[in-house]
Each structure stands twice: as C-alpha cells, then as structure tokens.
Amino acid sequence: MTYDLHVHSRVSDGTQSVPELVAEIADSDLEGFALTDHDSTAGWTTAAKEAEKHGLDFIPGMEISCSSNGVSVHLLSYLHDPNYQPLLDEISRARDSRTQRAQRMVELLAEDYPISWADVLAHTGEGATIGRPHIADALVSAGAVHNRTEAFANVLTPQSKYYVNHYAVDPVRAVQLVREAGGVPVMAHPRARSRGRVASAELIEEMIAAGLAGLEIYHRDNPEEDRRWLESLVTEHDLLATGSSDYHGGGKLNRLGENTTDVQTVFQLRTLAKV
Ligand code: AMP
Ligand code: FE
Ligand code: FE
Ligand code: ZN
C-alpha cells in the first residue's frame, strides 16, 4: 500500500495526458498518487475522475516554482483550495514569466539552432505551464540533441549562454500561502544539487518556521549523504518524510513509483489539510 506523491502530466512538462498517466499508475503496484504539475491545478478534475474509474486514491497537488536569491526552490502543495486568490496570483505571475522567459531563450537558441517559438508550442499541451523540457523537445525535433536529458546536460543548463531566469515567488512566502489556502506544503527534492544551487540550511529552517509540513527526502536527486541530515530535521521539527518519483513520462529517467510514501504518512498528510 504505497503512494507516489509527485508525478507530472502534459498540464506541465510530463509527456502523457492525465488519462494516459492515470492508466499507467493503475497498471502499477501503487495504491494512490498525487498529480503535482508545475504551477497549475488544471489536471485535478480529470485526474480525480480517472482515478475513481481505476479505483486509485487521488491526492490533488501542485509543484510551485519558487526562487530565493537566485536559488530555484520547488514547493509541493497538497490539498489546497485551488481558488485561493493570493496563491493563484503568484502562480499566474510565474506562468506568464515562464512563457516570456521561454520565448527569450528560443530567440537566443535560434541564433545557433533551427528552432522557433512555434516548434516549442507544438510540443506544449494546450494551456500547459511552459518549461525548458518543451524547448528540449523542439531541440530533439530539430535533430540538435537525442532527448531531453541530453538537452539538459548542456544546452539548457543554468550555466548555458541561452539560459534566462523567470519570476518565482519567495519560498517562505509560498509556504505561508499554501497554509492560508488550507494546503500542506512539502519541500520538493530539497538537496537536488545536480540542478544547480540548492536551498541553504538557513532557508530550510525559515521555511519550517513559516509552516513547512514535510520534506521529500526519498527522491533520486537528493544525495545519500544529505538524507540523514534531512531525517534529523524531520525528527526535530515533527515533519512528514515523503518519497516520490517526480515521474515525467518518457521525458526523464525517473521511473513511476521508484520512491514511494507509505499509507500512514499519507493519512497524516491528509489530517494536516484544512479544506
Ligand atoms: P524549468 O521549469 O523551465 O526551470 O525546467 C526545469 C524542469 O525540467 C524540471 O522541473 C524538470 O521537470 C525538468 N528537468 C530537469 N532536468 C531534466 C532532465 N535531465 N531531463 C528531463 N527533464 C528535466
Ligand atoms: Fe518538471
Ligand atoms: Fe521539481
Ligand atoms: Zn517535479
């Protein structure tokens, strides 16, 4: 009886539609899942319906883009009110900025690669939250790289000359907003060093003080050597420790259910929600 609390669909940068994704989950050993598309809850209704059809337990979620002094932080929110306006304002600002940023990155890339904005849109679900994975897909179609992973290894890294930042809410503020919206904030892959700079211990402590409910400790991007420290934070502050795959369909090496969360932790998570 385990759950995968972090998966993506074409509502953001996963490669599967919500029904395709839920059908794959139904074929796995998982009891339930949380759909956590970036900065969007547009998949919730379909996911709930499909989950019910397949007898799966569904937890509505979202992965909020955050930024603190140039460090990118991802905050998972579970079970929040999707109509809470102050949180909606922040994610819509991030989504608009993501679109402008992707357009700018494509302008820069187009100087060296045969890609256009239309190519990127062709790989993006309607109304989806745009990210670098969609630019990667355009680069694959243009024959510049073999897959998303190769695109992220060089052309699209934060160190690349084509990289552009986007607006994202401060992570401490995001924790407060999720709580105000009745949701349960869990920090995604807290030590994902391979992606660039990570949140400092001080920042994580500030997020905990602001109401952070849990840490996604069991995620492939957290180095083994950091996990004991994360576990000690969970004990010290009485937090939830979650595990998940961050599955993106065929777009990433992460396999569905490669890390999971037990049903007791999911039960505790539900009791923390206020909606
Ligand atoms: P962005 O949201 O535009 O900053 O792009 C970052 C997103 O790209 C992350 O949320 C991941 O979903 C995805 N990503 C990061 N690294 C890789 C990779 N190596 N292969 C495929 N997707 C990746
Ligand atoms: Fe993603
Ligand atoms: Fe993430
Ligand atoms: Zn994710």
JSON list of C-alpha atoms and ligand atoms in Angstrom, two decimals, residues 6 8 38 63 74 76 188-189 195 216 219 246 248 252, ligand 3:
[
{"chain": "A", "resi": 6, "resn": "HIS", "atom": "CA", "xyz": [4.96, 13.61, -7.17]},
{"chain": "A", "resi": 8, "resn": "HIS", "atom": "CA", "xyz": [3.68, 15.27, -13.86]},
{"chain": "A", "resi": 38, "resn": "HIS", "atom": "CA", "xyz": [4.20, 22.84, -12.11]},
{"chain": "A", "resi": 63, "resn": "GLU", "atom": "CA", "xyz": [4.63, 21.97, -7.58]},
{"chain": "A", "resi": 74, "resn": "HIS", "atom": "CA", "xyz": [10.30, 23.79, -5.65]},
{"chain": "A", "resi": 76, "resn": "LEU", "atom": "CA", "xyz": [4.89, 20.79, -3.33]},
{"chain": "A", "resi": 188, "resn": "ALA", "atom": "CA", "xyz": [10.38, 19.02, -3.17]},
{"chain": "A", "resi": 189, "resn": "HIS", "atom": "CA", "xyz": [13.84, 17.39, -3.62]},
{"chain": "A", "resi": 195, "resn": "ARG", "atom": "CA", "xyz": [20.06, 21.01, -10.86]},
{"chain": "A", "resi": 216, "resn": "GLU", "atom": "CA", "xyz": [10.63, 14.99, 0.14]},
{"chain": "A", "resi": 219, "resn": "HIS", "atom": "CA", "xyz": [13.85, 11.43, -4.31]},
{"chain": "A", "resi": 246, "resn": "ASP", "atom": "CA", "xyz": [8.93, 13.01, -9.94]},
{"chain": "A", "resi": 248, "resn": "HIS", "atom": "CA", "xyz": [7.57, 12.94, -16.22]},
{"chain": "A", "resi": 252, "resn": "LYS", "atom": "CA", "xyz": [13.06, 11.97, -17.78]},
{"chain": "B", "resi": 3, "resn": "FE", "atom": "FE", "xyz": [10.84, 19.87, -9.09]}
]
